[in-house]
Coordinates of C-alpha atoms in Angstrom, one line a residue:
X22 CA 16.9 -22.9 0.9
X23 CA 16.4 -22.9 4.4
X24 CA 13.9 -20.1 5.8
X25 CA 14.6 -18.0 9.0
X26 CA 11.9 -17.8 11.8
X27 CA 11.4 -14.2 11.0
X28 CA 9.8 -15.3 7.6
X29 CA 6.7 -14.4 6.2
X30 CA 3.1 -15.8 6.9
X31 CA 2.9 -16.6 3.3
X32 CA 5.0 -20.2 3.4
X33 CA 6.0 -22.1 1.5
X34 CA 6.4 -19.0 -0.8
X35 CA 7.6 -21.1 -4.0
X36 CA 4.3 -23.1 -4.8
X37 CA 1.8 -20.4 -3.3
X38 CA 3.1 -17.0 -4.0
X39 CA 3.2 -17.8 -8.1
X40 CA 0.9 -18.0 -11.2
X41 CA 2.5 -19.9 -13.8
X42 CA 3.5 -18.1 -17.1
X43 CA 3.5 -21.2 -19.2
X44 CA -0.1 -21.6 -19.6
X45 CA -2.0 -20.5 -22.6
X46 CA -5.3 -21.1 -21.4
X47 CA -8.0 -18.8 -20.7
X48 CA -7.2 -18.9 -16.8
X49 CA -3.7 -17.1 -17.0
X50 CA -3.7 -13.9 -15.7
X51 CA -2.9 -11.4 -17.4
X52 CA -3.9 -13.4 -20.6
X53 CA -5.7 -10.6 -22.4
X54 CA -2.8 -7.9 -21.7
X55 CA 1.0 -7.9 -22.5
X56 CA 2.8 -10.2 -20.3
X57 CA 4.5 -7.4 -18.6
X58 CA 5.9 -8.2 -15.2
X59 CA 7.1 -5.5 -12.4
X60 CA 11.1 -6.1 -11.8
X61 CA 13.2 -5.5 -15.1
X62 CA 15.6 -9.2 -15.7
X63 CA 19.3 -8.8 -15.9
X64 CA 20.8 -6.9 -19.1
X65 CA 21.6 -11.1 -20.8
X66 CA 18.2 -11.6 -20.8
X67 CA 17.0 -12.1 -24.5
X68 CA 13.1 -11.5 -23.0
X69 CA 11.3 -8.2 -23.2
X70 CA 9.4 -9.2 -20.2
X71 CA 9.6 -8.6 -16.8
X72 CA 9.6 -11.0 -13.7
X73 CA 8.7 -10.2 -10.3
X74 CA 11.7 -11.3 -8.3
X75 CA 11.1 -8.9 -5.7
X76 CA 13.0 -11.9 -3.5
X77 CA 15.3 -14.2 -4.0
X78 CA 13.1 -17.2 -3.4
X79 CA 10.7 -16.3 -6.4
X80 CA 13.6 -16.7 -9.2
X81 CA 11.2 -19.8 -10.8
X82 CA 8.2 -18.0 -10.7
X83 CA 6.2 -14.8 -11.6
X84 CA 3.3 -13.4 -10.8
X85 CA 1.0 -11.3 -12.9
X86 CA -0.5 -7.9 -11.8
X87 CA -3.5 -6.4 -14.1
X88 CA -3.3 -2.6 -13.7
X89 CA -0.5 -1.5 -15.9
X90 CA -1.3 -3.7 -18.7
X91 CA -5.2 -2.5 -18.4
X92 CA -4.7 0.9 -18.6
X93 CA -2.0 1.0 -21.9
X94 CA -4.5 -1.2 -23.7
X95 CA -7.0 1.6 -23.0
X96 CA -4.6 4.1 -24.4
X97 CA -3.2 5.5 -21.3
X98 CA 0.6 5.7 -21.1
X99 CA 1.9 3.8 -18.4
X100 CA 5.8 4.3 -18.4
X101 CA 6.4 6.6 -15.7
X102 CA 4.1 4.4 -13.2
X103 CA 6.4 1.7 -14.8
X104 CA 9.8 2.9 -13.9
X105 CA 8.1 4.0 -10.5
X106 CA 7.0 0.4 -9.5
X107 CA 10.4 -0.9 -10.8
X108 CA 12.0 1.7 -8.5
X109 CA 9.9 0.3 -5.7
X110 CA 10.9 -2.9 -6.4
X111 CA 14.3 -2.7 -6.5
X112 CA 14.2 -1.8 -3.2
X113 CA 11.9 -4.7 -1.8
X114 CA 14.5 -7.0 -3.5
X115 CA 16.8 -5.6 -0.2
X116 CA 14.0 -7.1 2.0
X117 CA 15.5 -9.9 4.0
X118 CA 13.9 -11.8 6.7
X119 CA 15.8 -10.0 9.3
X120 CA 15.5 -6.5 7.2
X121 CA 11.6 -6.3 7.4
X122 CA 11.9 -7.3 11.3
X123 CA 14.7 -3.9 11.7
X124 CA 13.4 -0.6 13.5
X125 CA 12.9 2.5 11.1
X126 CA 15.7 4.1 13.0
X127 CA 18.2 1.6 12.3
X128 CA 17.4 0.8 9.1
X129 CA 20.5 0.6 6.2
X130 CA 19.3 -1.6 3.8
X131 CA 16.5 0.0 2.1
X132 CA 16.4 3.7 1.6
X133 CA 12.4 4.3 3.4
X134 CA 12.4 7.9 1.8
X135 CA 13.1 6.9 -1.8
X136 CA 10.5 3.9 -1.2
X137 CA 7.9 6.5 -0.2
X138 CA 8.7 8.6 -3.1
X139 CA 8.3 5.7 -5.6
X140 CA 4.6 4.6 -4.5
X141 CA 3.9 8.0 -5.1
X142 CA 5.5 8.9 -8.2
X143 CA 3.2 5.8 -9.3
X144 CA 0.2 7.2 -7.9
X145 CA 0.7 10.5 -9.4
X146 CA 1.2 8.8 -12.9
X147 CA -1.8 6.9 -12.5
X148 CA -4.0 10.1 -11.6
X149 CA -2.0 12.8 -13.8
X150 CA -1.4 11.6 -16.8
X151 CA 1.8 13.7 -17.1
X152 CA 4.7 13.5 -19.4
X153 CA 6.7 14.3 -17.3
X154 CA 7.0 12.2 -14.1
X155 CA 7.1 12.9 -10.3
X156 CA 11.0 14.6 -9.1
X157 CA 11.7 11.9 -6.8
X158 CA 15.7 12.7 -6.8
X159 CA 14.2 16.6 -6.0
X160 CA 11.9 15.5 -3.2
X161 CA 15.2 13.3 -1.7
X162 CA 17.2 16.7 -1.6
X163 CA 14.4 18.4 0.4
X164 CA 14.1 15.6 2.6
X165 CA 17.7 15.8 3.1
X166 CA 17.4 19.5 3.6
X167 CA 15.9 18.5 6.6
X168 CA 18.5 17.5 8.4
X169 CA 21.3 19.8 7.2
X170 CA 19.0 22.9 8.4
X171 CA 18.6 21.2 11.8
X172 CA 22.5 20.9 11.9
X173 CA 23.2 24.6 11.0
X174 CA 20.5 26.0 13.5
X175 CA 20.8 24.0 16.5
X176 CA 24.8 22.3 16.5
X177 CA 25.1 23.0 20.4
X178 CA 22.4 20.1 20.8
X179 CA 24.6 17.5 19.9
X180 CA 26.3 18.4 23.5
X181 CA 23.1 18.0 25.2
X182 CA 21.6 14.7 27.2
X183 CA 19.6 12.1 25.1
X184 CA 16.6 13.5 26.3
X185 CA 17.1 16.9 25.5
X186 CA 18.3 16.8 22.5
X187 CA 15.4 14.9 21.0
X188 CA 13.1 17.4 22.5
X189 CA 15.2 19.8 20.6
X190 CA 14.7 17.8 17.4
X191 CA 11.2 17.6 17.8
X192 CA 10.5 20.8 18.6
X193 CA 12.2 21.9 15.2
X194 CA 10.0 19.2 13.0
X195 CA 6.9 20.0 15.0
X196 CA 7.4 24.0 15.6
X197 CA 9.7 25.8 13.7
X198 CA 9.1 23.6 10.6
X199 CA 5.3 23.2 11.3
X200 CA 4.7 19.6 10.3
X201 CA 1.4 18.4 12.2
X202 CA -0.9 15.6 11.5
X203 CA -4.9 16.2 10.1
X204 CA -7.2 16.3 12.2
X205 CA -9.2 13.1 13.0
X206 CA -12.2 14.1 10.0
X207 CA -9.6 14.4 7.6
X208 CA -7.2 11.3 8.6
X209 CA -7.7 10.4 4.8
X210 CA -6.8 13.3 3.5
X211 CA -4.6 12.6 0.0
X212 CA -2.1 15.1 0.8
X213 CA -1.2 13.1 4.0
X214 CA -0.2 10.2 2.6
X215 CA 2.4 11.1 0.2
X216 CA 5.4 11.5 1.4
X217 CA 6.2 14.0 -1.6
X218 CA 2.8 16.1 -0.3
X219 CA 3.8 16.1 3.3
X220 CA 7.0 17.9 2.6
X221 CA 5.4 20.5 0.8
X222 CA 2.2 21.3 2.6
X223 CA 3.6 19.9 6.3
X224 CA 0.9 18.2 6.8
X225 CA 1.2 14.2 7.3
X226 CA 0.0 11.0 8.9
X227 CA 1.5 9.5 11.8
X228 CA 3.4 7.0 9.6
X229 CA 4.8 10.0 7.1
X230 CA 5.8 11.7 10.4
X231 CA 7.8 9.0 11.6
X232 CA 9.3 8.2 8.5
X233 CA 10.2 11.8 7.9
X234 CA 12.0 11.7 11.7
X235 CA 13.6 8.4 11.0
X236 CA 15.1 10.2 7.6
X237 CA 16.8 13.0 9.8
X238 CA 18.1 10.2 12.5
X239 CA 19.8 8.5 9.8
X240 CA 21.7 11.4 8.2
X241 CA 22.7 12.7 11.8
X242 CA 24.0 9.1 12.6
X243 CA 26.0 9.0 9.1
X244 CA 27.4 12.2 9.8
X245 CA 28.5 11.2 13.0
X246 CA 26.4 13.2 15.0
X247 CA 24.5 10.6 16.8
X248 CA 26.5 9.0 19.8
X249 CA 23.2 6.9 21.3
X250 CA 20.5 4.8 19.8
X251 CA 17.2 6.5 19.3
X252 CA 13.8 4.7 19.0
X253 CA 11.0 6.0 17.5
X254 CA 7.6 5.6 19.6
X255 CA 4.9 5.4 16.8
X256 CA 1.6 6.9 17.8
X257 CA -2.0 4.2 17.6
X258 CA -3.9 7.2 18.0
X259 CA -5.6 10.0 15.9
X260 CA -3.8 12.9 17.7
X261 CA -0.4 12.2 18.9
X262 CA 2.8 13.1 16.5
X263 CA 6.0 10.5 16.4
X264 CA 8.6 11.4 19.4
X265 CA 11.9 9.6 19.9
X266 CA 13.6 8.2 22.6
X267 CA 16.5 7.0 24.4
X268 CA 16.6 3.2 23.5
X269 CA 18.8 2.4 27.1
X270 CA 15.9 3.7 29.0
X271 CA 13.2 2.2 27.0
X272 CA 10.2 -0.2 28.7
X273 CA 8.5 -3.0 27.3
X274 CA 5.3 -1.5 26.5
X275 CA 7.1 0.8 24.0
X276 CA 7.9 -2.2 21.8
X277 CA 4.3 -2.3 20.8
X278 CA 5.3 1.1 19.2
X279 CA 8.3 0.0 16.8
X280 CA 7.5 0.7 13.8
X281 CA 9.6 -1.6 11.6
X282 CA 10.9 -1.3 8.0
X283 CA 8.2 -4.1 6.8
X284 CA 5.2 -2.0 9.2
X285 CA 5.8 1.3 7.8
X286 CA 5.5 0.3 4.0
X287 CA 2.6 -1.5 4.8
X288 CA 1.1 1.2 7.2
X289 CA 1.8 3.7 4.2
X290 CA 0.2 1.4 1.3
X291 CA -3.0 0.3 3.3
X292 CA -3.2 3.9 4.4
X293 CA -3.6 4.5 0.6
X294 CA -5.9 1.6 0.0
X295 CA -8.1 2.6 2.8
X296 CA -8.7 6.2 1.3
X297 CA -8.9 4.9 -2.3
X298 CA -11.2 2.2 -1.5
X299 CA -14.0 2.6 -3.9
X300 CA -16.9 1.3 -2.0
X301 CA -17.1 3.8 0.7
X302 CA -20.9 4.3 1.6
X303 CA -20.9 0.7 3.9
X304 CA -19.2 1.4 6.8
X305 CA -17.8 -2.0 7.8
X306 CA -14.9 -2.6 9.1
X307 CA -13.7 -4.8 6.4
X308 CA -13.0 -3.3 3.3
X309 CA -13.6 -6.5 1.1
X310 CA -17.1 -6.6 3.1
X311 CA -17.7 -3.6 1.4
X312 CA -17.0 -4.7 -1.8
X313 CA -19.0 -7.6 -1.2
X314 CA -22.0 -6.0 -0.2
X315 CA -21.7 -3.6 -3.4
X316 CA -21.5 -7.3 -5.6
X317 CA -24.3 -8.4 -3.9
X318 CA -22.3 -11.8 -2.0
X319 CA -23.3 -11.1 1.1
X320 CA -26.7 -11.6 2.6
X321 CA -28.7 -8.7 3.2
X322 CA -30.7 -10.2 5.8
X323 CA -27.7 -10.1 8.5
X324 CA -26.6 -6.8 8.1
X325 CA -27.5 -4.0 9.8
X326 CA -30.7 -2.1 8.5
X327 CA -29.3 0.5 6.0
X328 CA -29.8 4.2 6.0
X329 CA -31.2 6.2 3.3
X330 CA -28.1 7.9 2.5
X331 CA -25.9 4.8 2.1
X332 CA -28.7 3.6 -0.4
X333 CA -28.6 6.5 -2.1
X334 CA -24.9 6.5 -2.1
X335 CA -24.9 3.1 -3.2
X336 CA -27.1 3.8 -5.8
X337 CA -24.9 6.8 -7.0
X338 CA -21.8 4.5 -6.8
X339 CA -23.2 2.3 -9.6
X340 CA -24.2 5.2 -11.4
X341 CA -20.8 6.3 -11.7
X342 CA -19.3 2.8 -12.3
X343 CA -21.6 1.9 -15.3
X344 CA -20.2 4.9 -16.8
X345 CA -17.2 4.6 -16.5
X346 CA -16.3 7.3 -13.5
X347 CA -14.4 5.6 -11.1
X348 CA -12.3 8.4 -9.0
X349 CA -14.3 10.9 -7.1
X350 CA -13.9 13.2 -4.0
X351 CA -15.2 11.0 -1.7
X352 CA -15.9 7.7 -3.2
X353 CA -12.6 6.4 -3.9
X354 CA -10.2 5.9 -7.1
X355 CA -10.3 2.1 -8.1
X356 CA -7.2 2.6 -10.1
X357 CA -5.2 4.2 -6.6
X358 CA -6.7 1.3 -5.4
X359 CA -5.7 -1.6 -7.1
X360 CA -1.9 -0.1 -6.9
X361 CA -1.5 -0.3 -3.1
X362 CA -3.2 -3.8 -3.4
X363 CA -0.5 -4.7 -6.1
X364 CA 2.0 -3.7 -4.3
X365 CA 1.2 -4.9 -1.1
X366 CA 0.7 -8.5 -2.2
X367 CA 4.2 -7.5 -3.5
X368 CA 5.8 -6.7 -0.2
X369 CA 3.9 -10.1 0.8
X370 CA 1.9 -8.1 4.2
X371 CA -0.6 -10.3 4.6
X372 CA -2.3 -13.1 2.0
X373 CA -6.1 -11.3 2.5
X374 CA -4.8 -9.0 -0.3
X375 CA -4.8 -11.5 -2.6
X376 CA -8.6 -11.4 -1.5
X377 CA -8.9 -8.2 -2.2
X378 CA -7.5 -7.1 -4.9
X379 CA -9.6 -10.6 -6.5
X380 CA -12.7 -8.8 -5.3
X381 CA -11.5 -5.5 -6.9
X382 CA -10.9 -7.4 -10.8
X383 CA -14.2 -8.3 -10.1
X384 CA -16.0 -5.1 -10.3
X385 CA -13.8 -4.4 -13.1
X386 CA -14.9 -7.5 -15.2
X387 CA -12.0 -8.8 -15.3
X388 CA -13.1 -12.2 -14.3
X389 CA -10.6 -14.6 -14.7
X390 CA -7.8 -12.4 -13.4
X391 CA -10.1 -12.2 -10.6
X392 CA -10.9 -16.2 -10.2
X393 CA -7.0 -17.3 -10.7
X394 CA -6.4 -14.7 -7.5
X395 CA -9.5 -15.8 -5.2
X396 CA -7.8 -19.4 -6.3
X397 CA -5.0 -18.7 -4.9
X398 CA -5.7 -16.8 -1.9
X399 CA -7.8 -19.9 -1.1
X400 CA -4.5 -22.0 -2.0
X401 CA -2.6 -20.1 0.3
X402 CA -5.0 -19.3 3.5
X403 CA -5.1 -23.6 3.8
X404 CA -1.0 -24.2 3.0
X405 CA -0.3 -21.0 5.6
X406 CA 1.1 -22.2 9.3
X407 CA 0.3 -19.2 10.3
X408 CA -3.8 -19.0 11.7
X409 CA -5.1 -15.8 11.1
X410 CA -6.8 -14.4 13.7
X411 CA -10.5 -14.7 14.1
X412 CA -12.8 -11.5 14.6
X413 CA -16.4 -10.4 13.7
X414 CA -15.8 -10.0 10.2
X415 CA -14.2 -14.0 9.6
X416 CA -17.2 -15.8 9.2
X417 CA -19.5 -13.2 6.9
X418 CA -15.9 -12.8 4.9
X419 CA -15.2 -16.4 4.2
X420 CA -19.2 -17.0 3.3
X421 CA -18.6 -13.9 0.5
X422 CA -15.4 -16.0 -0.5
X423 CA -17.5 -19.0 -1.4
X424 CA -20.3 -17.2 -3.1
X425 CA -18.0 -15.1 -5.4
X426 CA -16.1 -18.3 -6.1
X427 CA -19.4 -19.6 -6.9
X428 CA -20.3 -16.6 -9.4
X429 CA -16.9 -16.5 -10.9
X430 CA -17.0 -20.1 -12.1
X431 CA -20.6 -19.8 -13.2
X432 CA -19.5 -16.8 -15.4
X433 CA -16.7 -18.5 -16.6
X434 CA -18.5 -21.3 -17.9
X435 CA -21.1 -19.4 -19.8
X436 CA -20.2 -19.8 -23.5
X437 CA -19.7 -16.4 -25.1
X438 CA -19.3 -14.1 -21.8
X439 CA -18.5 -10.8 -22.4
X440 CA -17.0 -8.6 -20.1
X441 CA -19.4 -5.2 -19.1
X442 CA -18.7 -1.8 -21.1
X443 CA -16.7 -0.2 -17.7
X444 CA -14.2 -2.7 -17.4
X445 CA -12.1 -1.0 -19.2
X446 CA -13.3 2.5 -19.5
X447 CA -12.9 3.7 -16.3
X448 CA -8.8 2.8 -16.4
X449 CA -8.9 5.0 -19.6
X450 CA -10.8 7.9 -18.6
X451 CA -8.6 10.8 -18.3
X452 CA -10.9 13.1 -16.4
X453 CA -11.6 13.9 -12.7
X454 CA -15.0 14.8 -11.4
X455 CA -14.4 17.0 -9.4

């Protein structure tokens, strides 16, 4: 199959992007779970498993993801933040090349509300426990309400100039309905990042804001109400709020401000794995520093002196770890986290999540989950023709790579390794600190 030039950094996606199912060895993922995959196989399918074939090219492969599997063998039932992932990935599978490259506010192919909606129906399985799960169908009507209340109060602005009748729009999402972004402090703040949470409490991040005014430009332009094309100018600040414009009189620089079908479900996931990050008391730029420096693979002697309350907080982080607490107010939810890195290496953003998430089964003790995915990030960083760019972070990254490679294989080879108590105990604890 011939690739298009909008493809992927992660080529050739048939040998890297897979972890075989047929081995029986102790260095198949997913070995000491069910071998439960994330997209359901067609109804002729005699297998109870499932396959990721989130795209086309991946039909001879699969590749195994820990979290679900983890937490039903510690008794936590997992079948709403099933369906939800399968949800989400039916709507990757509508992912082409030329798909992930198409502005927000064009976008047919994949419905970006009902995508939202799914990675949090997940995430409020994962956290709730509930029998019953999140209303995503409910949650698309009041998104839709959105636009069918703009139409009944403000129908002579469909008469007005491009110009003014986005400030019209806008001044209805940002005024009469009240939706603003948090304040810089509390840019992390949960209820921001759901897109099921913004519409209730109007209050949402720069990417929720766009998506929700992207929503609104699509149902004006299927009812026929939209006569010109409209871009969406996505704020890189703290501050600003999403505001469309005419895309005839658009300049250059505003293409650095497209937010794209592929950018905003990755902008929305690593917003998620930014606030659920469980190592939060190094504050690095990189988040698999941080995790590095909490496993000890990074030299203390280069980094920056630290202060007495990240040792403390450090010291209180492996507190809670060791037994078994692993979501608190402001130190993360490992479980949150692992998701959005799941689904991200999913949605194929960007092969450092294959890093990640490796780093992640390693504080988990999950170890050779967490060596077959170092293994293959490595696999794929030297097959990739893309170079990833170099910055402060590349060289102290890379020398934590090595030395948790190092570790893994040393643990690995130990004859009668066990994994610690809170591998498992902290996916199964049904409590929440705070």
């Amino acid at each position: 199959m011939v690739m298009s030039g909008l493809s992927s950094p992660w080529t050739p996606r048939i040998s890297l992007l897979a972890i075989s199912s047929s081995s029986s060895t102790s260095t198949s993922i997913g070995s000491n779970f069910s071998k439960h995959q994330l997209c359901p196989p067609s109804s002729s399918s005699s297998s109870s498993s499932f396959r990721v074939i989130c795209r086309s090219q991946y039909v001879a492969n699969d590749l195994k993801f820990v979290l679900h599997d983890a937490l039903d063998s510690s008794g936590v039932d997992t079948a709403h933040a099933r369906a939800a992932r399968e949800g989400l990935c039916s709507q990757i599978k509508k992912l082409s090349d030329i798909e992930r490259e198409t502005s927000i506010s064009i976008n047919r192919g994949v419905d970006l509300g009902k995508t939202a909606l799914y990675i949090a129906a997940e995430d409020d399985s994962l956290i709730s426990h509930s029998s019953v799960p999140l209303p995503v169908d409910a949650f698309i009507e009041r998104l839709d309400d959105l636009s069918m209340a703009y139409c009944s109060r403000y129908s002579s602005s469909f008469k007005l100039s491009p110009e003014n009748f986005l400030e019209t729009l806008e001044r209805y999402l940002y005024v009469n309905k009240g939706f603003r972004r948090p304040n810089a402090r509390n840019e992390s703040e949960p209820r921001a990042l759901y897109l099921h949470s913004v519409l209730t409490h109007r209050l949402g991040s720069a990417v929720m804001l766009s998506l929700i005014y992207s929503e609104i430009l699509k149902m004006l332009r299927l009812w026929g109400l939209l006569n010109f094309d409209v871009e969406i100018f996505f704020p890189h600040d703290l501050h600003s709020l999403p505001r469309g414009y005419h895309k005839m009189k658009s300049k250059e620089s505003d293409h650095l401000h497209i937010m794209t079908t592929q950018s905003l479900l990755v902008e929305i996931l690593r917003n998620l794995k930014d606030a659920f990050w469980p190592f939060r008391h190094d504050y690095t730029g990189s988040l698999f520093l941080r995790a590095a420096h909490a496993a000890n693979c990074i030299d203390r002697s280069i980094t920056s002196e630290e202060s007495g309350f990240e040792l403390a907080s450090a010291k209180a982080a492996q507190h809670r770890l060791e037994r078994g607490v692993w979501t608190s107010v402001r130190f993360g939810d490992m479980r949150r986290a692992l998701s959005a890195c799941e689904r991200l290496i999913q949605l194929e953003a960007d092969f450092n999540e294959l890093r990640d998430y490796s780093i992640l089964l390693y504080h988990c003790g999950l170890y050779e989950e967490s060596l077959q995915y170092l293994k293959l990030y490595q696999e794929t960083k030297n097959s990739s023709i893309q170079k990833q760019p170099s910055n402060s972070f590349s060289s102290l990254e890379e020398d934590a790579v090595e030395k948790l490679m190092i570790r893994l294989n040393l643990i690995l080879m130990e004859e009668g390794w066990s994994r610690p108590s809170y591998s498992r105990s902290f996916l199964g604890n049904n409590s929440e600190p705070w």
